[in-house]
Amino acid sequence: MEFLTQMINGLSTGGMYALVAIGYTMVYGIAKMINFAHGEIIMVGAYLTYVVFSVLGMPVVVAIIASIAGCALLGVVTEKVAYKPLRNSSSLSVLITAIGVSYLLQNLFLILFGSAAITFPDFLPSGQLELLGLSISYVSLLSLILTFACTILLLLFINKTKLGKAMRAVSEDKGAAELMGINVNNTISMTFAIGSGLGAVAGIIYGLSYSLINPYLGAMLGIKAFIAAVLGGIGSIQGAMIGGLIIGVAEAFTVSYISSTFSDAVVFGILIFILLVKPAGLFGQNVREKV
């Protein structure tokens, strides 16, 4: 029973990682860049929910919608201002800019809210759900439902809709997609909006899970989600989901059966192992460039 309890806890945490990892993998798949500021988008989503719900006193549905919309807008603005001018620059320039944007957002919220942790509003029902002899918290259940729902909806969107097919075309060949009449700039912006919106959802789940939020919450969470994306195969949505769940379960079992001290070490150990054994990730493919 203890094993199953830790498995559920791990899947819950992994669901949060998966939502962020999907954002990483979508941006990489379309724009061919790693948005290391994505971790701070999670933090912004948590704070926006807190402000709209607790400070402005708006209903919880309004707070959640405002958080997702605000983060989506922030993702688009960040892409337009910071990344679009560097689209033809070296990957190192883009990486440095992404790190700069990350610290900019972090320090901006330090100025606005201070470094002290803020209590996140708990708007889920109290207590736990009893299922087959297991006690499952509503946060865990919400995390799993949202993870699977978002993954399925995104896969349907990308494979079945015109906009999704445009995203796939841009991912394959930007030049050819542009010649076919696809607006590459709008497609990339839409990708950032979707990824950032998912980051907001992850920020809300984080706040509900840990009760306290601070301007630094997105740093390690973002790194672990990036590891999940690499583990699943960067560029693969289903791979990002499975990678996030694996990281979450590994972390939960490490904390429960070994020590919380080693949880981060195990996560980074998984990254090193997968890079040595299968650098493309579980669902990634090795692509050879023609010269």
PDB file of C-alpha atoms in Angstrom:
ATOM      1  CA  MET A   1       0.000   0.000   0.000  1.00  0.00           C
ATOM      2  CA  GLU A   2       2.892   2.333   0.800  1.00  0.00           C
ATOM      3  CA  PHE A   3       4.350   1.588  -2.634  1.00  0.00           C
ATOM      4  CA  LEU A   4       1.089   2.544  -4.373  1.00  0.00           C
ATOM      5  CA  THR A   5       0.790   5.712  -2.278  1.00  0.00           C
ATOM      6  CA  GLN A   6       4.284   6.820  -3.277  1.00  0.00           C
ATOM      7  CA  MET A   7       3.538   5.923  -6.888  1.00  0.00           C
ATOM      8  CA  ILE A   8       0.485   8.207  -6.870  1.00  0.00           C
ATOM      9  CA  ASN A   9       2.452  11.007  -5.192  1.00  0.00           C
ATOM     10  CA  GLY A  10       5.169  10.613  -7.792  1.00  0.00           C
ATOM     11  CA  LEU A  11       2.710  10.642 -10.678  1.00  0.00           C
ATOM     12  CA  SER A  12       1.117  13.803  -9.248  1.00  0.00           C
ATOM     13  CA  THR A  13       4.455  15.624  -9.073  1.00  0.00           C
ATOM     14  CA  GLY A  14       5.412  14.156 -12.425  1.00  0.00           C
ATOM     15  CA  GLY A  15       2.226  15.544 -13.940  1.00  0.00           C
ATOM     16  CA  MET A  16       3.346  19.023 -12.946  1.00  0.00           C
ATOM     17  CA  TYR A  17       6.768  18.408 -14.498  1.00  0.00           C
ATOM     18  CA  ALA A  18       5.090  17.018 -17.608  1.00  0.00           C
ATOM     19  CA  LEU A  19       2.995  20.154 -18.195  1.00  0.00           C
ATOM     20  CA  VAL A  20       6.142  22.284 -18.113  1.00  0.00           C
ATOM     21  CA  ALA A  21       8.142  19.780 -20.174  1.00  0.00           C
ATOM     22  CA  ILE A  22       5.478  19.901 -22.896  1.00  0.00           C
ATOM     23  CA  GLY A  23       6.049  23.666 -23.099  1.00  0.00           C
ATOM     24  CA  TYR A  24       9.795  23.136 -23.453  1.00  0.00           C
ATOM     25  CA  THR A  25       9.408  20.474 -26.101  1.00  0.00           C
ATOM     26  CA  MET A  26       6.844  22.438 -28.155  1.00  0.00           C
ATOM     27  CA  VAL A  27       9.047  25.531 -28.298  1.00  0.00           C
ATOM     28  CA  TYR A  28      12.075  23.456 -29.234  1.00  0.00           C
ATOM     29  CA  GLY A  29      10.155  21.528 -31.856  1.00  0.00           C
ATOM     30  CA  ILE A  30       8.932  24.680 -33.601  1.00  0.00           C
ATOM     31  CA  ALA A  31      11.520  27.382 -32.861  1.00  0.00           C
ATOM     32  CA  LYS A  32      14.547  25.072 -32.344  1.00  0.00           C
ATOM     33  CA  MET A  33      15.506  26.806 -29.088  1.00  0.00           C
ATOM     34  CA  ILE A  34      15.428  26.002 -25.375  1.00  0.00           C
ATOM     35  CA  ASN A  35      13.443  28.644 -23.504  1.00  0.00           C
ATOM     36  CA  PHE A  36      15.166  28.565 -20.122  1.00  0.00           C
ATOM     37  CA  ALA A  37      12.893  31.395 -18.977  1.00  0.00           C
ATOM     38  CA  HIS A  38      10.027  28.885 -19.006  1.00  0.00           C
ATOM     39  CA  GLY A  39      10.568  28.092 -15.336  1.00  0.00           C
ATOM     40  CA  GLU A  40       9.794  31.686 -14.422  1.00  0.00           C
ATOM     41  CA  ILE A  41       6.550  31.511 -16.414  1.00  0.00           C
ATOM     42  CA  ILE A  42       5.413  28.908 -13.855  1.00  0.00           C
ATOM     43  CA  MET A  43       6.203  31.347 -11.060  1.00  0.00           C
ATOM     44  CA  VAL A  44       4.321  34.152 -12.814  1.00  0.00           C
ATOM     45  CA  GLY A  45       1.284  31.896 -13.234  1.00  0.00           C
ATOM     46  CA  ALA A  46       1.216  31.112  -9.518  1.00  0.00           C
ATOM     47  CA  TYR A  47       1.515  34.788  -8.551  1.00  0.00           C
ATOM     48  CA  LEU A  48      -1.141  35.910 -11.039  1.00  0.00           C
ATOM     49  CA  THR A  49      -3.584  33.411  -9.556  1.00  0.00           C
ATOM     50  CA  TYR A  50      -2.776  34.645  -6.057  1.00  0.00           C
ATOM     51  CA  VAL A  51      -3.236  38.307  -6.992  1.00  0.00           C
ATOM     52  CA  VAL A  52      -6.520  37.866  -8.876  1.00  0.00           C
ATOM     53  CA  PHE A  53      -8.058  35.504  -6.311  1.00  0.00           C
ATOM     54  CA  SER A  54      -6.690  36.701  -2.948  1.00  0.00           C
ATOM     55  CA  VAL A  55      -5.896  40.372  -3.570  1.00  0.00           C
ATOM     56  CA  LEU A  56      -8.596  41.368  -6.062  1.00  0.00           C
ATOM     57  CA  GLY A  57     -11.168  38.945  -4.631  1.00  0.00           C
ATOM     58  CA  MET A  58     -12.270  37.553  -7.980  1.00  0.00           C
ATOM     59  CA  PRO A  59     -13.840  34.074  -8.362  1.00  0.00           C
ATOM     60  CA  VAL A  60     -11.451  31.154  -8.699  1.00  0.00           C
ATOM     61  CA  VAL A  61     -12.447  30.484 -12.325  1.00  0.00           C
ATOM     62  CA  VAL A  62     -11.612  34.079 -13.233  1.00  0.00           C
ATOM     63  CA  ALA A  63      -8.278  33.787 -11.408  1.00  0.00           C
ATOM     64  CA  ILE A  64      -7.318  30.627 -13.298  1.00  0.00           C
ATOM     65  CA  ILE A  65      -8.342  32.048 -16.690  1.00  0.00           C
ATOM     66  CA  ALA A  66      -6.497  35.302 -15.951  1.00  0.00           C
ATOM     67  CA  SER A  67      -3.375  33.371 -14.979  1.00  0.00           C
ATOM     68  CA  ILE A  68      -3.373  31.245 -18.136  1.00  0.00           C
ATOM     69  CA  ALA A  69      -4.156  34.233 -20.389  1.00  0.00           C
ATOM     70  CA  GLY A  70      -1.551  36.422 -18.658  1.00  0.00           C
ATOM     71  CA  CYS A  71       1.179  33.813 -19.004  1.00  0.00           C
ATOM     72  CA  ALA A  72       0.242  33.141 -22.636  1.00  0.00           C
ATOM     73  CA  LEU A  73       0.529  36.863 -23.350  1.00  0.00           C
ATOM     74  CA  LEU A  74       3.835  37.039 -21.476  1.00  0.00           C
ATOM     75  CA  GLY A  75       5.155  34.137 -23.559  1.00  0.00           C
ATOM     76  CA  VAL A  76       4.205  35.883 -26.815  1.00  0.00           C
ATOM     77  CA  VAL A  77       5.715  39.220 -25.714  1.00  0.00           C
ATOM     78  CA  THR A  78       8.914  37.495 -24.594  1.00  0.00           C
ATOM     79  CA  GLU A  79       9.226  35.758 -27.954  1.00  0.00           C
ATOM     80  CA  LYS A  80       8.581  38.957 -29.921  1.00  0.00           C
ATOM     81  CA  VAL A  81      10.911  41.175 -27.876  1.00  0.00           C
ATOM     82  CA  ALA A  82      13.737  38.866 -26.791  1.00  0.00           C
ATOM     83  CA  TYR A  83      13.886  35.891 -29.165  1.00  0.00           C
ATOM     84  CA  LYS A  84      12.557  36.989 -32.550  1.00  0.00           C
ATOM     85  CA  PRO A  85      15.431  39.468 -33.198  1.00  0.00           C
ATOM     86  CA  LEU A  86      17.891  36.604 -32.535  1.00  0.00           C
ATOM     87  CA  ARG A  87      16.203  34.031 -34.764  1.00  0.00           C
ATOM     88  CA  ASN A  88      19.143  33.962 -37.171  1.00  0.00           C
ATOM     89  CA  SER A  89      21.785  34.305 -34.457  1.00  0.00           C
ATOM     90  CA  SER A  90      23.842  31.550 -32.854  1.00  0.00           C
ATOM     91  CA  SER A  91      22.218  29.198 -30.370  1.00  0.00           C
ATOM     92  CA  LEU A  92      24.579  30.515 -27.698  1.00  0.00           C
ATOM     93  CA  SER A  93      23.183  34.041 -28.097  1.00  0.00           C
ATOM     94  CA  VAL A  94      19.626  32.753 -27.720  1.00  0.00           C
ATOM     95  CA  LEU A  95      20.609  30.677 -24.674  1.00  0.00           C
ATOM     96  CA  ILE A  96      22.216  33.671 -22.950  1.00  0.00           C
ATOM     97  CA  THR A  97      19.156  35.804 -23.732  1.00  0.00           C
ATOM     98  CA  ALA A  98      16.814  33.144 -22.299  1.00  0.00           C
ATOM     99  CA  ILE A  99      18.827  33.041 -19.074  1.00  0.00           C
ATOM    100  CA  GLY A 100      18.725  36.850 -18.969  1.00  0.00           C
ATOM    101  CA  VAL A 101      14.926  36.871 -19.361  1.00  0.00           C
ATOM    102  CA  SER A 102      14.704  34.300 -16.577  1.00  0.00           C
ATOM    103  CA  TYR A 103      16.644  36.474 -14.126  1.00  0.00           C
ATOM    104  CA  LEU A 104      14.742  39.570 -15.239  1.00  0.00           C
ATOM    105  CA  LEU A 105      11.373  38.006 -14.363  1.00  0.00           C
ATOM    106  CA  GLN A 106      12.714  36.563 -11.127  1.00  0.00           C
ATOM    107  CA  ASN A 107      14.097  39.882  -9.931  1.00  0.00           C
ATOM    108  CA  LEU A 108      11.017  41.803 -11.074  1.00  0.00           C
ATOM    109  CA  PHE A 109       8.829  39.652  -8.831  1.00  0.00           C
ATOM    110  CA  LEU A 110      11.371  39.970  -6.024  1.00  0.00           C
ATOM    111  CA  ILE A 111      10.890  43.745  -6.219  1.00  0.00           C
ATOM    112  CA  LEU A 112       7.095  43.474  -6.426  1.00  0.00           C
ATOM    113  CA  PHE A 113       6.461  40.805  -3.769  1.00  0.00           C
ATOM    114  CA  GLY A 114       9.707  40.453  -1.812  1.00  0.00           C
ATOM    115  CA  SER A 115      11.617  37.253  -1.123  1.00  0.00           C
ATOM    116  CA  ALA A 116       9.331  36.000   1.657  1.00  0.00           C
ATOM    117  CA  ALA A 117       7.029  33.118   0.778  1.00  0.00           C
ATOM    118  CA  ILE A 118       3.333  33.907   0.248  1.00  0.00           C
ATOM    119  CA  THR A 119       0.520  31.542   1.169  1.00  0.00           C
ATOM    120  CA  PHE A 120      -1.218  30.322  -1.971  1.00  0.00           C
ATOM    121  CA  PRO A 121      -5.035  30.196  -1.822  1.00  0.00           C
ATOM    122  CA  ASP A 122      -6.417  26.708  -1.269  1.00  0.00           C
ATOM    123  CA  PHE A 123      -9.594  26.600  -3.346  1.00  0.00           C
ATOM    124  CA  LEU A 124      -9.884  22.807  -3.659  1.00  0.00           C
ATOM    125  CA  PRO A 125     -12.191  20.794  -1.356  1.00  0.00           C
ATOM    126  CA  SER A 126     -10.555  19.705   1.892  1.00  0.00           C
ATOM    127  CA  GLY A 127      -9.933  16.056   2.662  1.00  0.00           C
ATOM    128  CA  GLN A 128      -8.975  13.176   0.407  1.00  0.00           C
ATOM    129  CA  LEU A 129     -10.651  10.868  -2.046  1.00  0.00           C
ATOM    130  CA  GLU A 130     -10.846   7.215  -0.990  1.00  0.00           C
ATOM    131  CA  LEU A 131     -10.348   4.914  -3.976  1.00  0.00           C
ATOM    132  CA  LEU A 132      -9.699   1.152  -3.739  1.00  0.00           C
ATOM    133  CA  GLY A 133      -8.303   1.546  -0.248  1.00  0.00           C
ATOM    134  CA  LEU A 134      -6.008   4.399  -1.269  1.00  0.00           C
ATOM    135  CA  SER A 135      -6.266   7.989  -0.077  1.00  0.00           C
ATOM    136  CA  ILE A 136      -5.697  10.341  -3.009  1.00  0.00           C
ATOM    137  CA  SER A 137      -5.526  14.078  -2.480  1.00  0.00           C
ATOM    138  CA  TYR A 138      -7.604  16.259  -4.757  1.00  0.00           C
ATOM    139  CA  VAL A 139      -4.428  18.036  -5.894  1.00  0.00           C
ATOM    140  CA  SER A 140      -2.898  14.725  -7.027  1.00  0.00           C
ATOM    141  CA  LEU A 141      -6.052  13.818  -8.874  1.00  0.00           C
ATOM    142  CA  LEU A 142      -6.256  17.246 -10.505  1.00  0.00           C
ATOM    143  CA  SER A 143      -2.605  17.069 -11.589  1.00  0.00           C
ATOM    144  CA  LEU A 144      -3.046  13.676 -13.263  1.00  0.00           C
ATOM    145  CA  ILE A 145      -6.310  14.620 -14.981  1.00  0.00           C
ATOM    146  CA  LEU A 146      -4.882  17.883 -16.335  1.00  0.00           C
ATOM    147  CA  THR A 147      -1.682  16.205 -17.535  1.00  0.00           C
ATOM    148  CA  PHE A 148      -3.438  13.498 -19.542  1.00  0.00           C
ATOM    149  CA  ALA A 149      -6.164  15.882 -20.786  1.00  0.00           C
ATOM    150  CA  CYS A 150      -3.660  18.513 -21.966  1.00  0.00           C
ATOM    151  CA  THR A 151      -1.489  15.908 -23.676  1.00  0.00           C
ATOM    152  CA  ILE A 152      -4.415  14.333 -25.536  1.00  0.00           C
ATOM    153  CA  LEU A 153      -5.858  17.716 -26.546  1.00  0.00           C
ATOM    154  CA  LEU A 154      -2.486  18.932 -27.788  1.00  0.00           C
ATOM    155  CA  LEU A 155      -1.893  15.785 -29.839  1.00  0.00           C
ATOM    156  CA  LEU A 156      -5.360  16.124 -31.380  1.00  0.00           C
ATOM    157  CA  PHE A 157      -4.745  19.825 -32.038  1.00  0.00           C
ATOM    158  CA  ILE A 158      -1.392  19.219 -33.734  1.00  0.00           C
ATOM    159  CA  ASN A 159      -2.500  16.222 -35.795  1.00  0.00           C
ATOM    160  CA  LYS A 160      -6.077  17.160 -36.723  1.00  0.00           C
ATOM    161  CA  THR A 161      -6.312  20.957 -37.049  1.00  0.00           C
ATOM    162  CA  LYS A 162      -5.045  23.310 -39.726  1.00  0.00           C
ATOM    163  CA  LEU A 163      -3.075  25.362 -37.195  1.00  0.00           C
ATOM    164  CA  GLY A 164      -1.547  22.201 -35.767  1.00  0.00           C
ATOM    165  CA  LYS A 165      -0.466  21.034 -39.216  1.00  0.00           C
ATOM    166  CA  ALA A 166       1.073  24.480 -39.777  1.00  0.00           C
ATOM    167  CA  MET A 167       3.086  23.999 -36.592  1.00  0.00           C
ATOM    168  CA  ARG A 168       4.306  20.622 -37.813  1.00  0.00           C
ATOM    169  CA  ALA A 169       5.265  22.126 -41.163  1.00  0.00           C
ATOM    170  CA  VAL A 170       7.250  24.939 -39.517  1.00  0.00           C
ATOM    171  CA  SER A 171       8.950  22.351 -37.317  1.00  0.00           C
ATOM    172  CA  GLU A 172      10.041  20.348 -40.375  1.00  0.00           C
ATOM    173  CA  ASP A 173      11.192  23.230 -42.593  1.00  0.00           C
ATOM    174  CA  LYS A 174      10.556  26.923 -41.914  1.00  0.00           C
ATOM    175  CA  GLY A 175      11.517  27.997 -45.421  1.00  0.00           C
ATOM    176  CA  ALA A 176       9.277  25.496 -47.187  1.00  0.00           C
ATOM    177  CA  ALA A 177       6.410  26.294 -44.807  1.00  0.00           C
ATOM    178  CA  GLU A 178       6.717  29.986 -45.632  1.00  0.00           C
ATOM    179  CA  LEU A 179       6.659  29.235 -49.344  1.00  0.00           C
ATOM    180  CA  MET A 180       3.418  27.315 -48.772  1.00  0.00           C
ATOM    181  CA  GLY A 181       1.809  30.459 -47.323  1.00  0.00           C
ATOM    182  CA  ILE A 182       2.190  29.636 -43.626  1.00  0.00           C
ATOM    183  CA  ASN A 183       2.860  32.624 -41.373  1.00  0.00           C
ATOM    184  CA  VAL A 184       5.931  31.387 -39.504  1.00  0.00           C
ATOM    185  CA  ASN A 185       6.007  34.293 -37.038  1.00  0.00           C
ATOM    186  CA  ASN A 186       2.401  33.749 -35.959  1.00  0.00           C
ATOM    187  CA  THR A 187       2.955  30.001 -35.681  1.00  0.00           C
ATOM    188  CA  ILE A 188       5.958  30.458 -33.394  1.00  0.00           C
ATOM    189  CA  SER A 189       4.059  33.006 -31.284  1.00  0.00           C
ATOM    190  CA  MET A 190       1.153  30.585 -30.937  1.00  0.00           C
ATOM    191  CA  THR A 191       3.582  27.894 -29.773  1.00  0.00           C
ATOM    192  CA  PHE A 192       4.948  30.190 -27.071  1.00  0.00           C
ATOM    193  CA  ALA A 193       1.402  31.095 -26.014  1.00  0.00           C
ATOM    194  CA  ILE A 194       0.355  27.441 -25.641  1.00  0.00           C
ATOM    195  CA  GLY A 195       3.540  26.461 -23.816  1.00  0.00           C
ATOM    196  CA  SER A 196       3.307  29.429 -21.440  1.00  0.00           C
ATOM    197  CA  GLY A 197      -0.371  28.727 -20.767  1.00  0.00           C
ATOM    198  CA  LEU A 198       0.564  25.187 -19.721  1.00  0.00           C
ATOM    199  CA  GLY A 199       3.247  26.710 -17.495  1.00  0.00           C
ATOM    200  CA  ALA A 200       0.539  28.728 -15.738  1.00  0.00           C
ATOM    201  CA  VAL A 201      -1.434  25.543 -15.074  1.00  0.00           C
ATOM    202  CA  ALA A 202       1.700  23.953 -13.602  1.00  0.00           C
ATOM    203  CA  GLY A 203       2.193  27.037 -11.406  1.00  0.00           C
ATOM    204  CA  ILE A 204      -1.338  26.690 -10.033  1.00  0.00           C
ATOM    205  CA  ILE A 205      -0.780  22.988  -9.292  1.00  0.00           C
ATOM    206  CA  TYR A 206       2.502  23.850  -7.559  1.00  0.00           C
ATOM    207  CA  GLY A 207       0.780  26.419  -5.350  1.00  0.00           C
ATOM    208  CA  LEU A 208      -1.991  23.990  -4.417  1.00  0.00           C
ATOM    209  CA  SER A 209       0.527  21.200  -3.720  1.00  0.00           C
ATOM    210  CA  TYR A 210       3.026  23.137  -1.599  1.00  0.00           C
ATOM    211  CA  SER A 211       0.821  25.989  -0.253  1.00  0.00           C
ATOM    212  CA  LEU A 212       3.674  28.526  -0.403  1.00  0.00           C
ATOM    213  CA  ILE A 213       5.044  30.403  -3.421  1.00  0.00           C
ATOM    214  CA  ASN A 214       8.104  32.619  -3.851  1.00  0.00           C
ATOM    215  CA  PRO A 215       9.975  34.208  -6.785  1.00  0.00           C
ATOM    216  CA  TYR A 216      12.474  31.319  -6.882  1.00  0.00           C
ATOM    217  CA  LEU A 217       9.973  28.474  -7.257  1.00  0.00           C
ATOM    218  CA  GLY A 218      10.394  28.144 -11.018  1.00  0.00           C
ATOM    219  CA  ALA A 219      14.173  27.682 -11.027  1.00  0.00           C
ATOM    220  CA  MET A 220      14.589  24.036  -9.978  1.00  0.00           C
ATOM    221  CA  LEU A 221      11.132  23.062 -11.212  1.00  0.00           C
ATOM    222  CA  GLY A 222      12.024  24.364 -14.671  1.00  0.00           C
ATOM    223  CA  ILE A 223      15.318  22.460 -14.707  1.00  0.00           C
ATOM    224  CA  LYS A 224      13.645  19.190 -13.707  1.00  0.00           C
ATOM    225  CA  ALA A 225      10.969  19.700 -16.346  1.00  0.00           C
ATOM    226  CA  PHE A 226      13.715  20.263 -18.923  1.00  0.00           C
ATOM    227  CA  ILE A 227      15.315  16.979 -17.834  1.00  0.00           C
ATOM    228  CA  ALA A 228      11.907  15.337 -18.301  1.00  0.00           C
ATOM    229  CA  ALA A 229      11.701  16.761 -21.833  1.00  0.00           C
ATOM    230  CA  VAL A 230      15.188  15.435 -22.661  1.00  0.00           C
ATOM    231  CA  LEU A 231      14.343  12.058 -21.136  1.00  0.00           C
ATOM    232  CA  GLY A 232      11.172  11.717 -23.197  1.00  0.00           C
ATOM    233  CA  GLY A 233      12.822  13.022 -26.347  1.00  0.00           C
ATOM    234  CA  ILE A 234      12.946  16.778 -26.896  1.00  0.00           C
ATOM    235  CA  GLY A 235      10.348  17.636 -29.519  1.00  0.00           C
ATOM    236  CA  SER A 236       7.953  14.803 -28.570  1.00  0.00           C
ATOM    237  CA  ILE A 237       4.799  15.808 -26.674  1.00  0.00           C
ATOM    238  CA  GLN A 238       3.948  12.295 -25.498  1.00  0.00           C
ATOM    239  CA  GLY A 239       7.621  11.825 -24.624  1.00  0.00           C
ATOM    240  CA  ALA A 240       7.546  14.966 -22.468  1.00  0.00           C
ATOM    241  CA  MET A 241       4.508  13.657 -20.594  1.00  0.00           C
ATOM    242  CA  ILE A 242       6.042  10.231 -19.932  1.00  0.00           C
ATOM    243  CA  GLY A 243       9.414  11.790 -19.065  1.00  0.00           C
ATOM    244  CA  GLY A 244       7.739  14.050 -16.512  1.00  0.00           C
ATOM    245  CA  LEU A 245       5.906  11.130 -14.908  1.00  0.00           C
ATOM    246  CA  ILE A 246       9.125   9.075 -14.728  1.00  0.00           C
ATOM    247  CA  ILE A 247      11.016  11.933 -13.063  1.00  0.00           C
ATOM    248  CA  GLY A 248       8.203  12.483 -10.573  1.00  0.00           C
ATOM    249  CA  VAL A 249       7.988   8.794  -9.616  1.00  0.00           C
ATOM    250  CA  ALA A 250      11.790   8.489  -9.331  1.00  0.00           C
ATOM    251  CA  GLU A 251      11.858  11.528  -7.068  1.00  0.00           C
ATOM    252  CA  ALA A 252       9.013  10.222  -4.853  1.00  0.00           C
ATOM    253  CA  PHE A 253      10.613   6.791  -4.411  1.00  0.00           C
ATOM    254  CA  THR A 254      13.992   8.341  -3.640  1.00  0.00           C
ATOM    255  CA  VAL A 255      12.496  10.555  -0.935  1.00  0.00           C
ATOM    256  CA  SER A 256      10.467   7.681   0.532  1.00  0.00           C
ATOM    257  CA  TYR A 257      12.953   4.795   0.421  1.00  0.00           C
ATOM    258  CA  ILE A 258      16.391   6.452   0.409  1.00  0.00           C
ATOM    259  CA  SER A 259      16.566  10.087   1.514  1.00  0.00           C
ATOM    260  CA  SER A 260      15.255  13.463   0.403  1.00  0.00           C
ATOM    261  CA  THR A 261      18.888  14.591   0.283  1.00  0.00           C
ATOM    262  CA  PHE A 262      19.484  12.464  -2.814  1.00  0.00           C
ATOM    263  CA  SER A 263      16.305  13.298  -4.746  1.00  0.00           C
ATOM    264  CA  ASP A 264      17.907  15.963  -6.927  1.00  0.00           C
ATOM    265  CA  ALA A 265      21.005  13.798  -7.456  1.00  0.00           C
ATOM    266  CA  VAL A 266      18.839  10.934  -8.745  1.00  0.00           C
ATOM    267  CA  VAL A 267      17.050  13.244 -11.188  1.00  0.00           C
ATOM    268  CA  PHE A 268      20.328  14.560 -12.610  1.00  0.00           C
ATOM    269  CA  GLY A 269      21.697  11.023 -12.642  1.00  0.00           C
ATOM    270  CA  ILE A 270      18.788  10.003 -14.869  1.00  0.00           C
ATOM    271  CA  LEU A 271      19.712  12.853 -17.244  1.00  0.00           C
ATOM    272  CA  ILE A 272      23.334  11.699 -17.451  1.00  0.00           C
ATOM    273  CA  PHE A 273      22.270   8.080 -17.978  1.00  0.00           C
ATOM    274  CA  ILE A 274      19.815   8.840 -20.784  1.00  0.00           C
ATOM    275  CA  LEU A 275      22.354  11.093 -22.552  1.00  0.00           C
ATOM    276  CA  LEU A 276      24.900   8.277 -22.452  1.00  0.00           C
ATOM    277  CA  VAL A 277      22.539   5.466 -23.469  1.00  0.00           C
ATOM    278  CA  LYS A 278      20.006   7.165 -25.752  1.00  0.00           C
ATOM    279  CA  PRO A 279      20.888  10.829 -26.377  1.00  0.00           C
ATOM    280  CA  ALA A 280      17.727  11.417 -28.447  1.00  0.00           C
ATOM    281  CA  GLY A 281      15.511  10.394 -25.509  1.00  0.00           C
ATOM    282  CA  LEU A 282      12.921   7.646 -25.187  1.00  0.00           C
ATOM    283  CA  PHE A 283      10.699   8.901 -28.018  1.00  0.00           C
ATOM    284  CA  GLY A 284      13.210  11.086 -29.863  1.00  0.00           C
ATOM    285  CA  GLN A 285      14.757  10.315 -33.190  1.00  0.00           C
ATOM    286  CA  ASN A 286      18.316  10.860 -34.333  1.00  0.00           C
ATOM    287  CA  VAL A 287      18.118  13.211 -37.299  1.00  0.00           C
ATOM    288  CA  ARG A 288      21.022  13.502 -39.723  1.00  0.00           C
ATOM    289  CA  GLU A 289      21.541  16.820 -41.431  1.00  0.00           C
ATOM    290  CA  LYS A 290      22.184  16.759 -45.160  1.00  0.00           C
ATOM    291  CA  VAL A 291      25.164  18.797 -46.300  1.00  0.00           C
TER     292      VAL A 291
END
